[in-house]
Amino acid sequence: MKEESLFLRKDFFEILKIADHCNFEYYINTNGSFITESIAKKIKKTRVSKICVSIDGPTKKIHDKIRGYNGAFTKATNAIKFLLKEKIIVNGIITLTKNNYLYLYLYETLNFLKKIGVTKVAIMLLATVGENNKDLVIPFDEWSKLLKQLSIDKLNGNLPVDINIVATSEAMCQWELFLPLLNDLDLYNLWVDKNKSMAIKTGFSCTAGKRNLAIDGSGNVYGCSLMVSNKELIAGNIKEKSIKSIWNDSLIFNNLRSLTLENIKGPCKDCLYLNECKGGCRACAFNFNKDILESDYRCPLIILKECDYNEKKINEF
């Protein structure tokens, strides 16, 4: 669950009671703005597995600039303290942009989170969907340098907290990890379960409509949260049909499940790495071309028009 509107709903905790009754495993992503001491006590009474709080910088200046208002940093850190006081598991989320990706800022943020009691952090890459500013996306060469340093520190046990990297599609095999570490696949394997990623032989690795779904405030159902607001990708509405019916019978969901890499359009179709990256993010591809089958044009190989790399590295993989 995410979006701060959750904590503004009068029936929010009634919804959590239903989730608890149904034995759902769920967690909440939040910027912490509305988590007070009393809200933390209420959350404690639920069966939520964890609360993930966004901290995008080690100081008020950086975090508040990214979040767009003064006081965001104080509210987020207070929320973490209130939750930890109630012995609720708290994970950190850092969304990397041009404003906070520098090695010094990132490691200061990781050390700050450790200091206040957070031991696990997800580093998320900015998705080029919705209202996100594409100019804030980290240049690929800069991301590659940072990822290599993070990988070396992870290998040597030098990271201050346990981190995982969530690429845009949350897929099991991600070009954002694969391409930067192509020359050192031992480092790549630190982040990815190779057996799981390679188990998908012909299909896209995107999990939308396969393992994930998202529901917006109006009851519209999508394959994932990155697809929300694209009316063409609405799988159904829970006010009109049951979740079970939408999940099993939706034309969009069944299309997402039946697609193979042979269906992909654009530059990715002839790329030697297609069977490794599995096509990238379908939401980002749709955002560029209004076609779920198009290539993920964020890929640096498309940008540089260098899809025909040598086969040697593929064989090594």
PDB file of C-alpha atoms in Angstrom:
ATOM      1  CA  MET A   1       0.000   0.000   0.000  1.00  0.00           C
ATOM      2  CA  LYS A   2       1.170   3.505  -0.674  1.00  0.00           C
ATOM      3  CA  GLU A   3       0.127   7.133  -1.147  1.00  0.00           C
ATOM      4  CA  GLU A   4      -0.408   9.445   1.766  1.00  0.00           C
ATOM      5  CA  SER A   5      -4.156   9.661   1.103  1.00  0.00           C
ATOM      6  CA  LEU A   6      -4.380   6.334   2.945  1.00  0.00           C
ATOM      7  CA  PHE A   7      -3.792   8.035   6.294  1.00  0.00           C
ATOM      8  CA  LEU A   8      -6.379  10.702   5.458  1.00  0.00           C
ATOM      9  CA  ARG A   9      -9.142   8.140   4.984  1.00  0.00           C
ATOM     10  CA  LYS A  10     -11.421   7.810   7.973  1.00  0.00           C
ATOM     11  CA  ASP A  11     -11.870   4.116   7.193  1.00  0.00           C
ATOM     12  CA  PHE A  12      -8.185   3.342   6.702  1.00  0.00           C
ATOM     13  CA  PHE A  13      -7.813   1.164   9.771  1.00  0.00           C
ATOM     14  CA  GLU A  14     -11.082  -0.600   8.936  1.00  0.00           C
ATOM     15  CA  ILE A  15      -9.468  -1.562   5.610  1.00  0.00           C
ATOM     16  CA  LEU A  16      -6.445  -2.911   7.480  1.00  0.00           C
ATOM     17  CA  LYS A  17      -8.751  -4.973   9.702  1.00  0.00           C
ATOM     18  CA  ILE A  18     -10.195  -6.619   6.597  1.00  0.00           C
ATOM     19  CA  ALA A  19      -6.678  -7.311   5.303  1.00  0.00           C
ATOM     20  CA  ASP A  20      -5.785  -8.830   8.668  1.00  0.00           C
ATOM     21  CA  HIS A  21      -8.947 -10.944   8.652  1.00  0.00           C
ATOM     22  CA  CYS A  22      -8.052 -12.269   5.190  1.00  0.00           C
ATOM     23  CA  ASN A  23      -4.507 -13.106   6.328  1.00  0.00           C
ATOM     24  CA  PHE A  24      -2.975 -10.800   3.708  1.00  0.00           C
ATOM     25  CA  GLU A  25       0.706 -10.050   4.018  1.00  0.00           C
ATOM     26  CA  TYR A  26       0.994  -6.336   3.378  1.00  0.00           C
ATOM     27  CA  TYR A  27       3.244  -3.375   4.014  1.00  0.00           C
ATOM     28  CA  ILE A  28       2.874   0.371   3.673  1.00  0.00           C
ATOM     29  CA  ASN A  29       5.056   2.816   1.737  1.00  0.00           C
ATOM     30  CA  THR A  30       4.841   6.343   3.108  1.00  0.00           C
ATOM     31  CA  ASN A  31       6.668   9.659   3.302  1.00  0.00           C
ATOM     32  CA  GLY A  32       5.774   9.719   6.994  1.00  0.00           C
ATOM     33  CA  SER A  33       3.930  13.037   6.892  1.00  0.00           C
ATOM     34  CA  PHE A  34       0.811  11.787   8.671  1.00  0.00           C
ATOM     35  CA  ILE A  35       2.279   9.232  11.065  1.00  0.00           C
ATOM     36  CA  THR A  36       1.934  10.673  14.543  1.00  0.00           C
ATOM     37  CA  GLU A  37       2.585   8.922  17.832  1.00  0.00           C
ATOM     38  CA  SER A  38      -1.084   7.984  18.091  1.00  0.00           C
ATOM     39  CA  ILE A  39      -1.176   6.668  14.507  1.00  0.00           C
ATOM     40  CA  ALA A  40       1.871   4.526  15.253  1.00  0.00           C
ATOM     41  CA  LYS A  41       0.060   3.000  18.233  1.00  0.00           C
ATOM     42  CA  LYS A  42      -2.905   2.139  15.977  1.00  0.00           C
ATOM     43  CA  ILE A  43      -0.619   0.593  13.362  1.00  0.00           C
ATOM     44  CA  LYS A  44       0.908  -1.553  16.088  1.00  0.00           C
ATOM     45  CA  LYS A  45      -2.472  -3.241  16.578  1.00  0.00           C
ATOM     46  CA  THR A  46      -2.562  -4.385  12.941  1.00  0.00           C
ATOM     47  CA  ARG A  47      -0.672  -7.227  11.266  1.00  0.00           C
ATOM     48  CA  VAL A  48       1.252  -5.001   8.863  1.00  0.00           C
ATOM     49  CA  SER A  49       4.608  -6.653   8.079  1.00  0.00           C
ATOM     50  CA  LYS A  50       6.579  -3.403   7.852  1.00  0.00           C
ATOM     51  CA  ILE A  51       6.379   0.319   7.179  1.00  0.00           C
ATOM     52  CA  CYS A  52       8.680   1.718   4.483  1.00  0.00           C
ATOM     53  CA  VAL A  53       9.488   5.401   4.989  1.00  0.00           C
ATOM     54  CA  SER A  54      11.101   7.579   2.322  1.00  0.00           C
ATOM     55  CA  ILE A  55      14.236   9.453   3.345  1.00  0.00           C
ATOM     56  CA  ASP A  56      15.836  11.051   0.294  1.00  0.00           C
ATOM     57  CA  GLY A  57      18.716  12.855   1.987  1.00  0.00           C
ATOM     58  CA  PRO A  58      20.712  13.038   5.220  1.00  0.00           C
ATOM     59  CA  THR A  59      19.653  16.620   5.994  1.00  0.00           C
ATOM     60  CA  LYS A  60      16.572  18.842   5.978  1.00  0.00           C
ATOM     61  CA  LYS A  61      18.000  20.884   3.131  1.00  0.00           C
ATOM     62  CA  ILE A  62      18.339  17.969   0.725  1.00  0.00           C
ATOM     63  CA  HIS A  63      15.270  15.967   1.723  1.00  0.00           C
ATOM     64  CA  ASP A  64      12.903  18.959   1.907  1.00  0.00           C
ATOM     65  CA  LYS A  65      14.060  20.213  -1.502  1.00  0.00           C
ATOM     66  CA  ILE A  66      13.325  16.851  -3.090  1.00  0.00           C
ATOM     67  CA  ARG A  67       9.974  16.474  -1.318  1.00  0.00           C
ATOM     68  CA  GLY A  68       8.930  20.012  -2.170  1.00  0.00           C
ATOM     69  CA  TYR A  69       8.093  21.482   1.229  1.00  0.00           C
ATOM     70  CA  ASN A  70       9.755  22.547   4.451  1.00  0.00           C
ATOM     71  CA  GLY A  71       9.330  20.199   7.393  1.00  0.00           C
ATOM     72  CA  ALA A  72       9.196  16.975   5.343  1.00  0.00           C
ATOM     73  CA  PHE A  73      12.459  15.683   6.837  1.00  0.00           C
ATOM     74  CA  THR A  74      11.353  16.300  10.415  1.00  0.00           C
ATOM     75  CA  LYS A  75       8.013  14.576   9.841  1.00  0.00           C
ATOM     76  CA  ALA A  76       9.646  11.558   8.198  1.00  0.00           C
ATOM     77  CA  THR A  77      12.272  11.089  10.904  1.00  0.00           C
ATOM     78  CA  ASN A  78       9.685  11.554  13.653  1.00  0.00           C
ATOM     79  CA  ALA A  79       7.498   8.937  11.973  1.00  0.00           C
ATOM     80  CA  ILE A  80      10.389   6.459  12.025  1.00  0.00           C
ATOM     81  CA  LYS A  81      11.020   7.141  15.710  1.00  0.00           C
ATOM     82  CA  PHE A  82       7.317   6.721  16.597  1.00  0.00           C
ATOM     83  CA  LEU A  83       7.108   3.427  14.672  1.00  0.00           C
ATOM     84  CA  LEU A  84      10.310   2.003  16.113  1.00  0.00           C
ATOM     85  CA  LYS A  85       9.147   2.936  19.599  1.00  0.00           C
ATOM     86  CA  GLU A  86       6.168   0.640  19.005  1.00  0.00           C
ATOM     87  CA  LYS A  87       8.553  -2.086  17.794  1.00  0.00           C
ATOM     88  CA  ILE A  88       7.166  -1.943  14.253  1.00  0.00           C
ATOM     89  CA  ILE A  89       9.600  -3.022  11.541  1.00  0.00           C
ATOM     90  CA  VAL A  90      10.712   0.031   9.559  1.00  0.00           C
ATOM     91  CA  ASN A  91      12.599  -0.030   6.273  1.00  0.00           C
ATOM     92  CA  GLY A  92      14.006   3.022   4.553  1.00  0.00           C
ATOM     93  CA  ILE A  93      13.407   4.025   0.946  1.00  0.00           C
ATOM     94  CA  ILE A  94      15.775   6.266  -0.988  1.00  0.00           C
ATOM     95  CA  THR A  95      14.601   7.357  -4.439  1.00  0.00           C
ATOM     96  CA  LEU A  96      17.699   8.315  -6.386  1.00  0.00           C
ATOM     97  CA  THR A  97      17.647  11.429  -8.568  1.00  0.00           C
ATOM     98  CA  LYS A  98      20.190  13.960  -9.751  1.00  0.00           C
ATOM     99  CA  ASN A  99      19.583  15.780  -6.459  1.00  0.00           C
ATOM    100  CA  ASN A 100      20.823  13.029  -4.153  1.00  0.00           C
ATOM    101  CA  TYR A 101      22.731  10.335  -6.045  1.00  0.00           C
ATOM    102  CA  LEU A 102      26.255  11.577  -5.317  1.00  0.00           C
ATOM    103  CA  TYR A 103      28.300   8.996  -3.415  1.00  0.00           C
ATOM    104  CA  LEU A 104      28.756  11.300  -0.417  1.00  0.00           C
ATOM    105  CA  TYR A 105      25.040  12.152  -0.102  1.00  0.00           C
ATOM    106  CA  LEU A 106      23.930   8.548  -0.490  1.00  0.00           C
ATOM    107  CA  TYR A 107      26.323   7.145   2.094  1.00  0.00           C
ATOM    108  CA  GLU A 108      25.514   9.975   4.508  1.00  0.00           C
ATOM    109  CA  THR A 109      21.839   9.063   4.124  1.00  0.00           C
ATOM    110  CA  LEU A 110      22.547   5.371   4.737  1.00  0.00           C
ATOM    111  CA  ASN A 111      24.593   6.224   7.840  1.00  0.00           C
ATOM    112  CA  PHE A 112      21.857   8.555   9.087  1.00  0.00           C
ATOM    113  CA  LEU A 113      19.226   5.826   8.735  1.00  0.00           C
ATOM    114  CA  LYS A 114      21.445   3.397  10.620  1.00  0.00           C
ATOM    115  CA  LYS A 115      21.895   5.982  13.385  1.00  0.00           C
ATOM    116  CA  ILE A 116      18.141   6.331  13.941  1.00  0.00           C
ATOM    117  CA  GLY A 117      17.579   2.562  13.973  1.00  0.00           C
ATOM    118  CA  VAL A 118      16.799   1.554  10.379  1.00  0.00           C
ATOM    119  CA  THR A 119      18.775  -1.493   9.234  1.00  0.00           C
ATOM    120  CA  LYS A 120      17.263  -2.246   5.810  1.00  0.00           C
ATOM    121  CA  VAL A 121      16.977   0.205   2.923  1.00  0.00           C
ATOM    122  CA  ALA A 122      15.592  -0.034  -0.604  1.00  0.00           C
ATOM    123  CA  ILE A 123      17.270   2.161  -3.191  1.00  0.00           C
ATOM    124  CA  MET A 124      14.750   2.978  -5.903  1.00  0.00           C
ATOM    125  CA  LEU A 125      15.455   4.363  -9.365  1.00  0.00           C
ATOM    126  CA  LEU A 126      13.206   7.114 -10.688  1.00  0.00           C
ATOM    127  CA  ALA A 127      10.566   5.951 -13.153  1.00  0.00           C
ATOM    128  CA  THR A 128       9.859   8.054 -16.246  1.00  0.00           C
ATOM    129  CA  VAL A 129       6.085   7.878 -15.859  1.00  0.00           C
ATOM    130  CA  GLY A 130       3.320  10.233 -14.748  1.00  0.00           C
ATOM    131  CA  GLU A 131       4.488  13.620 -13.522  1.00  0.00           C
ATOM    132  CA  ASN A 132       8.068  12.567 -12.752  1.00  0.00           C
ATOM    133  CA  ASN A 133      10.602  14.964 -14.218  1.00  0.00           C
ATOM    134  CA  LYS A 134      12.707  13.067 -16.748  1.00  0.00           C
ATOM    135  CA  ASP A 135      15.490  15.619 -16.262  1.00  0.00           C
ATOM    136  CA  LEU A 136      15.995  14.259 -12.744  1.00  0.00           C
ATOM    137  CA  VAL A 137      16.909  10.761 -13.942  1.00  0.00           C
ATOM    138  CA  ILE A 138      20.557   9.923 -13.175  1.00  0.00           C
ATOM    139  CA  PRO A 139      22.738   9.676 -16.309  1.00  0.00           C
ATOM    140  CA  PHE A 140      23.522   6.039 -16.998  1.00  0.00           C
ATOM    141  CA  ASP A 141      27.299   6.448 -16.761  1.00  0.00           C
ATOM    142  CA  GLU A 142      26.964   8.087 -13.337  1.00  0.00           C
ATOM    143  CA  TRP A 143      24.589   5.379 -12.148  1.00  0.00           C
ATOM    144  CA  SER A 144      27.033   2.732 -13.385  1.00  0.00           C
ATOM    145  CA  LYS A 145      29.881   4.205 -11.320  1.00  0.00           C
ATOM    146  CA  LEU A 146      27.712   4.377  -8.218  1.00  0.00           C
ATOM    147  CA  LEU A 147      26.368   0.838  -8.644  1.00  0.00           C
ATOM    148  CA  LYS A 148      29.873  -0.575  -9.018  1.00  0.00           C
ATOM    149  CA  GLN A 149      30.978   1.131  -5.809  1.00  0.00           C
ATOM    150  CA  LEU A 150      27.892  -0.085  -3.954  1.00  0.00           C
ATOM    151  CA  SER A 151      28.538  -3.595  -5.261  1.00  0.00           C
ATOM    152  CA  ILE A 152      32.161  -3.610  -4.136  1.00  0.00           C
ATOM    153  CA  ASP A 153      31.149  -2.325  -0.695  1.00  0.00           C
ATOM    154  CA  LYS A 154      28.419  -4.963  -0.482  1.00  0.00           C
ATOM    155  CA  LEU A 155      30.899  -7.687  -1.444  1.00  0.00           C
ATOM    156  CA  ASN A 156      33.363  -6.525   1.202  1.00  0.00           C
ATOM    157  CA  GLY A 157      30.741  -5.991   3.906  1.00  0.00           C
ATOM    158  CA  ASN A 158      31.317  -2.239   4.035  1.00  0.00           C
ATOM    159  CA  LEU A 159      27.732  -1.011   3.620  1.00  0.00           C
ATOM    160  CA  PRO A 160      26.327   0.602   6.787  1.00  0.00           C
ATOM    161  CA  VAL A 161      22.928  -1.091   6.310  1.00  0.00           C
ATOM    162  CA  ASP A 162      21.476  -3.967   4.330  1.00  0.00           C
ATOM    163  CA  ILE A 163      20.332  -2.569   0.985  1.00  0.00           C
ATOM    164  CA  ASN A 164      18.536  -3.838  -2.070  1.00  0.00           C
ATOM    165  CA  ILE A 165      18.098  -2.033  -5.346  1.00  0.00           C
ATOM    166  CA  VAL A 166      14.632  -1.716  -6.859  1.00  0.00           C
ATOM    167  CA  ALA A 167      14.831  -0.925 -10.549  1.00  0.00           C
ATOM    168  CA  THR A 168      11.901   0.711 -12.283  1.00  0.00           C
ATOM    169  CA  SER A 169      10.007  -2.420 -13.245  1.00  0.00           C
ATOM    170  CA  GLU A 170      10.709  -4.333 -10.006  1.00  0.00           C
ATOM    171  CA  ALA A 171      11.371  -7.214 -12.380  1.00  0.00           C
ATOM    172  CA  MET A 172      13.512 -10.226 -11.542  1.00  0.00           C
ATOM    173  CA  CYS A 173      16.126  -9.316 -14.170  1.00  0.00           C
ATOM    174  CA  GLN A 174      16.819  -5.624 -14.751  1.00  0.00           C
ATOM    175  CA  TRP A 175      18.959  -3.911 -17.367  1.00  0.00           C
ATOM    176  CA  GLU A 176      19.653  -1.133 -14.843  1.00  0.00           C
ATOM    177  CA  LEU A 177      21.721  -3.724 -12.952  1.00  0.00           C
ATOM    178  CA  PHE A 178      22.778  -6.019 -15.770  1.00  0.00           C
ATOM    179  CA  LEU A 179      24.367  -3.483 -18.131  1.00  0.00           C
ATOM    180  CA  PRO A 180      26.494  -1.558 -15.595  1.00  0.00           C
ATOM    181  CA  LEU A 181      27.905  -4.824 -14.225  1.00  0.00           C
ATOM    182  CA  LEU A 182      28.217  -6.678 -17.508  1.00  0.00           C
ATOM    183  CA  ASN A 183      31.981  -6.949 -17.156  1.00  0.00           C
ATOM    184  CA  ASP A 184      31.743  -8.303 -13.613  1.00  0.00           C
ATOM    185  CA  LEU A 185      28.808 -10.659 -13.319  1.00  0.00           C
ATOM    186  CA  ASP A 186      29.926 -11.797  -9.870  1.00  0.00           C
ATOM    187  CA  LEU A 187      28.974  -8.316  -8.671  1.00  0.00           C
ATOM    188  CA  TYR A 188      25.697  -8.518 -10.623  1.00  0.00           C
ATOM    189  CA  ASN A 189      24.801 -11.753  -8.871  1.00  0.00           C
ATOM    190  CA  LEU A 190      25.054  -9.980  -5.509  1.00  0.00           C
ATOM    191  CA  TRP A 191      21.824  -8.169  -6.348  1.00  0.00           C
ATOM    192  CA  VAL A 192      19.884 -10.699  -8.403  1.00  0.00           C
ATOM    193  CA  ASP A 193      18.751 -14.269  -7.888  1.00  0.00           C
ATOM    194  CA  LYS A 194      20.141 -15.588 -11.155  1.00  0.00           C
ATOM    195  CA  ASN A 195      18.233 -18.877 -10.982  1.00  0.00           C
ATOM    196  CA  LYS A 196      14.965 -17.027 -10.575  1.00  0.00           C
ATOM    197  CA  SER A 197      15.670 -14.451 -13.282  1.00  0.00           C
ATOM    198  CA  MET A 198      16.805 -17.021 -15.824  1.00  0.00           C
ATOM    199  CA  ALA A 199      13.782 -19.214 -15.086  1.00  0.00           C
ATOM    200  CA  ILE A 200      11.761 -16.872 -17.290  1.00  0.00           C
ATOM    201  CA  LYS A 201      12.778 -18.284 -20.648  1.00  0.00           C
ATOM    202  CA  THR A 202      10.656 -16.406 -23.177  1.00  0.00           C
ATOM    203  CA  GLY A 203       8.482 -13.870 -21.359  1.00  0.00           C
ATOM    204  CA  PHE A 204       8.992 -10.307 -20.215  1.00  0.00           C
ATOM    205  CA  SER A 205      10.394 -10.097 -16.702  1.00  0.00           C
ATOM    206  CA  CYS A 206       7.926  -7.303 -15.873  1.00  0.00           C
ATOM    207  CA  THR A 207       5.684  -8.571 -13.053  1.00  0.00           C
ATOM    208  CA  ALA A 208       2.664  -6.338 -13.822  1.00  0.00           C
ATOM    209  CA  GLY A 209      -0.519  -8.381 -13.899  1.00  0.00           C
ATOM    210  CA  LYS A 210       1.479 -11.517 -13.088  1.00  0.00           C
ATOM    211  CA  ARG A 211       2.466 -11.055  -9.458  1.00  0.00           C
ATOM    212  CA  ASN A 212       1.348  -7.461  -8.935  1.00  0.00           C
ATOM    213  CA  LEU A 213      -1.650  -5.215  -9.251  1.00  0.00           C
ATOM    214  CA  ALA A 214      -2.456  -1.683  -8.132  1.00  0.00           C
ATOM    215  CA  ILE A 215      -5.759  -0.025  -7.233  1.00  0.00           C
ATOM    216  CA  ASP A 216      -6.214   3.755  -7.414  1.00  0.00           C
ATOM    217  CA  GLY A 217      -8.505   5.911  -5.277  1.00  0.00           C
ATOM    218  CA  SER A 218     -11.388   5.457  -7.709  1.00  0.00           C
ATOM    219  CA  GLY A 219     -11.227   1.674  -7.635  1.00  0.00           C
ATOM    220  CA  ASN A 220      -9.515   1.267 -11.017  1.00  0.00           C
ATOM    221  CA  VAL A 221      -7.188  -1.740 -11.201  1.00  0.00           C
ATOM    222  CA  TYR A 222      -3.850  -1.709 -13.030  1.00  0.00           C
ATOM    223  CA  GLY A 223      -0.996  -4.151 -13.485  1.00  0.00           C
ATOM    224  CA  CYS A 224       1.309  -2.087 -11.266  1.00  0.00           C
ATOM    225  CA  SER A 225       1.528   1.305  -9.578  1.00  0.00           C
ATOM    226  CA  LEU A 226       3.550   2.762 -12.482  1.00  0.00           C
ATOM    227  CA  MET A 227       0.618   2.113 -14.815  1.00  0.00           C
ATOM    228  CA  VAL A 228      -1.807   4.108 -12.674  1.00  0.00           C
ATOM    229  CA  SER A 229      -3.333   7.140 -14.471  1.00  0.00           C
ATOM    230  CA  ASN A 230      -3.035   5.523 -17.910  1.00  0.00           C
ATOM    231  CA  LYS A 231      -6.689   4.912 -18.723  1.00  0.00           C
ATOM    232  CA  GLU A 232      -5.747   2.565 -21.557  1.00  0.00           C
ATOM    233  CA  LEU A 233      -4.230   0.179 -18.996  1.00  0.00           C
ATOM    234  CA  ILE A 234      -7.219  -0.107 -16.653  1.00  0.00           C
ATOM    235  CA  ALA A 235      -7.969  -3.806 -16.132  1.00  0.00           C
ATOM    236  CA  GLY A 236     -11.296  -3.202 -14.388  1.00  0.00           C
ATOM    237  CA  ASN A 237     -12.895  -1.468 -11.430  1.00  0.00           C
ATOM    238  CA  ILE A 238     -13.548  -3.061  -8.039  1.00  0.00           C
ATOM    239  CA  LYS A 239     -16.851  -1.183  -7.789  1.00  0.00           C
ATOM    240  CA  GLU A 240     -18.093  -3.111 -10.789  1.00  0.00           C
ATOM    241  CA  LYS A 241     -16.331  -6.482 -10.565  1.00  0.00           C
ATOM    242  CA  SER A 242     -14.584  -8.540  -7.923  1.00  0.00           C
ATOM    243  CA  ILE A 243     -10.813  -8.569  -7.647  1.00  0.00           C
ATOM    244  CA  LYS A 244     -10.883 -12.291  -8.438  1.00  0.00           C
ATOM    245  CA  SER A 245     -12.843 -11.702 -11.623  1.00  0.00           C
ATOM    246  CA  ILE A 246     -10.570  -8.857 -12.748  1.00  0.00           C
ATOM    247  CA  TRP A 247      -7.433 -10.864 -11.943  1.00  0.00           C
ATOM    248  CA  ASN A 248      -8.599 -13.961 -13.828  1.00  0.00           C
ATOM    249  CA  ASP A 249     -10.598 -12.480 -16.697  1.00  0.00           C
ATOM    250  CA  SER A 250      -9.128  -9.069 -17.517  1.00  0.00           C
ATOM    251  CA  LEU A 251      -8.071  -8.815 -21.149  1.00  0.00           C
ATOM    252  CA  ILE A 252      -5.135  -6.566 -20.220  1.00  0.00           C
ATOM    253  CA  PHE A 253      -3.853  -8.893 -17.506  1.00  0.00           C
ATOM    254  CA  ASN A 254      -4.146 -11.939 -19.733  1.00  0.00           C
ATOM    255  CA  ASN A 255      -2.322 -10.101 -22.514  1.00  0.00           C
ATOM    256  CA  LEU A 256       0.502  -9.180 -20.136  1.00  0.00           C
ATOM    257  CA  ARG A 257       0.794 -12.813 -19.088  1.00  0.00           C
ATOM    258  CA  SER A 258       0.823 -14.202 -22.621  1.00  0.00           C
ATOM    259  CA  LEU A 259       3.381 -11.830 -24.152  1.00  0.00           C
ATOM    260  CA  THR A 260       6.735 -13.262 -25.163  1.00  0.00           C
ATOM    261  CA  LEU A 261       9.950 -11.486 -26.053  1.00  0.00           C
ATOM    262  CA  GLU A 262       9.227 -12.324 -29.690  1.00  0.00           C
ATOM    263  CA  ASN A 263       6.404  -9.773 -29.516  1.00  0.00           C
ATOM    264  CA  ILE A 264       8.596  -6.817 -28.562  1.00  0.00           C
ATOM    265  CA  LYS A 265       8.818  -3.922 -31.016  1.00  0.00           C
ATOM    266  CA  GLY A 266      11.514  -1.351 -31.718  1.00  0.00           C
ATOM    267  CA  PRO A 267      15.299  -1.486 -31.168  1.00  0.00           C
ATOM    268  CA  CYS A 268      15.117  -4.084 -28.376  1.00  0.00           C
ATOM    269  CA  LYS A 269      13.909  -6.696 -30.855  1.00  0.00           C
ATOM    270  CA  ASP A 270      17.400  -7.111 -32.367  1.00  0.00           C
ATOM    271  CA  CYS A 271      19.435  -6.548 -29.190  1.00  0.00           C
ATOM    272  CA  LEU A 272      21.775  -9.353 -28.185  1.00  0.00           C
ATOM    273  CA  TYR A 273      20.949  -8.728 -24.532  1.00  0.00           C
ATOM    274  CA  LEU A 274      17.185  -9.110 -24.852  1.00  0.00           C
ATOM    275  CA  ASN A 275      17.106 -12.600 -23.331  1.00  0.00           C
ATOM    276  CA  GLU A 276      19.039 -11.306 -20.312  1.00  0.00           C
ATOM    277  CA  CYS A 277      17.255  -8.026 -19.567  1.00  0.00           C
ATOM    278  CA  LYS A 278      13.824  -9.460 -20.546  1.00  0.00           C
ATOM    279  CA  GLY A 279      12.537  -6.253 -22.096  1.00  0.00           C
ATOM    280  CA  GLY A 280      12.637  -3.710 -19.283  1.00  0.00           C
ATOM    281  CA  CYS A 281       9.670  -1.829 -17.834  1.00  0.00           C
ATOM    282  CA  ARG A 282       6.372  -2.118 -19.690  1.00  0.00           C
ATOM    283  CA  ALA A 283       4.945   0.992 -18.007  1.00  0.00           C
ATOM    284  CA  CYS A 284       7.917   3.108 -19.112  1.00  0.00           C
ATOM    285  CA  ALA A 285       7.704   1.641 -22.611  1.00  0.00           C
ATOM    286  CA  PHE A 286       4.014   2.542 -22.761  1.00  0.00           C
ATOM    287  CA  ASN A 287       4.730   6.032 -21.456  1.00  0.00           C
ATOM    288  CA  PHE A 288       7.073   6.677 -24.396  1.00  0.00           C
ATOM    289  CA  ASN A 289       5.013   5.147 -27.209  1.00  0.00           C
ATOM    290  CA  LYS A 290       1.529   4.309 -25.912  1.00  0.00           C
ATOM    291  CA  ASP A 291       2.278   0.695 -26.798  1.00  0.00           C
ATOM    292  CA  ILE A 292       2.838  -1.991 -24.171  1.00  0.00           C
ATOM    293  CA  LEU A 293       4.943  -3.956 -26.671  1.00  0.00           C
ATOM    294  CA  GLU A 294       7.395  -1.171 -27.465  1.00  0.00           C
ATOM    295  CA  SER A 295      11.025  -1.008 -26.358  1.00  0.00           C
ATOM    296  CA  ASP A 296      12.026   0.575 -23.054  1.00  0.00           C
ATOM    297  CA  TYR A 297      13.611   3.726 -24.459  1.00  0.00           C
ATOM    298  CA  ARG A 298      15.401   4.565 -21.206  1.00  0.00           C
ATOM    299  CA  CYS A 299      17.966   1.894 -22.076  1.00  0.00           C
ATOM    300  CA  PRO A 300      21.384   3.421 -22.864  1.00  0.00           C
ATOM    301  CA  LEU A 301      21.921   0.946 -25.687  1.00  0.00           C
ATOM    302  CA  ILE A 302      18.941   2.453 -27.486  1.00  0.00           C
ATOM    303  CA  ILE A 303      20.014   5.991 -26.704  1.00  0.00           C
ATOM    304  CA  LEU A 304      23.515   5.307 -28.006  1.00  0.00           C
ATOM    305  CA  LYS A 305      22.214   3.147 -30.857  1.00  0.00           C
ATOM    306  CA  GLU A 306      24.572   0.387 -29.833  1.00  0.00           C
ATOM    307  CA  CYS A 307      22.344  -2.645 -29.585  1.00  0.00           C
ATOM    308  CA  ASP A 308      24.800  -4.908 -31.415  1.00  0.00           C
ATOM    309  CA  TYR A 309      27.389  -5.602 -28.744  1.00  0.00           C
ATOM    310  CA  ASN A 310      29.681  -8.594 -29.021  1.00  0.00           C
ATOM    311  CA  GLU A 311      28.283 -12.006 -28.184  1.00  0.00           C
ATOM    312  CA  LYS A 312      31.160 -12.952 -25.942  1.00  0.00           C
ATOM    313  CA  LYS A 313      29.676 -11.363 -22.802  1.00  0.00           C
ATOM    314  CA  ILE A 314      26.322 -13.002 -23.479  1.00  0.00           C
ATOM    315  CA  ASN A 315      27.939 -16.424 -23.647  1.00  0.00           C
ATOM    316  CA  GLU A 316      29.787 -15.700 -20.375  1.00  0.00           C
ATOM    317  CA  PHE A 317      26.485 -14.807 -18.741  1.00  0.00           C
TER     318      PHE A 317
END
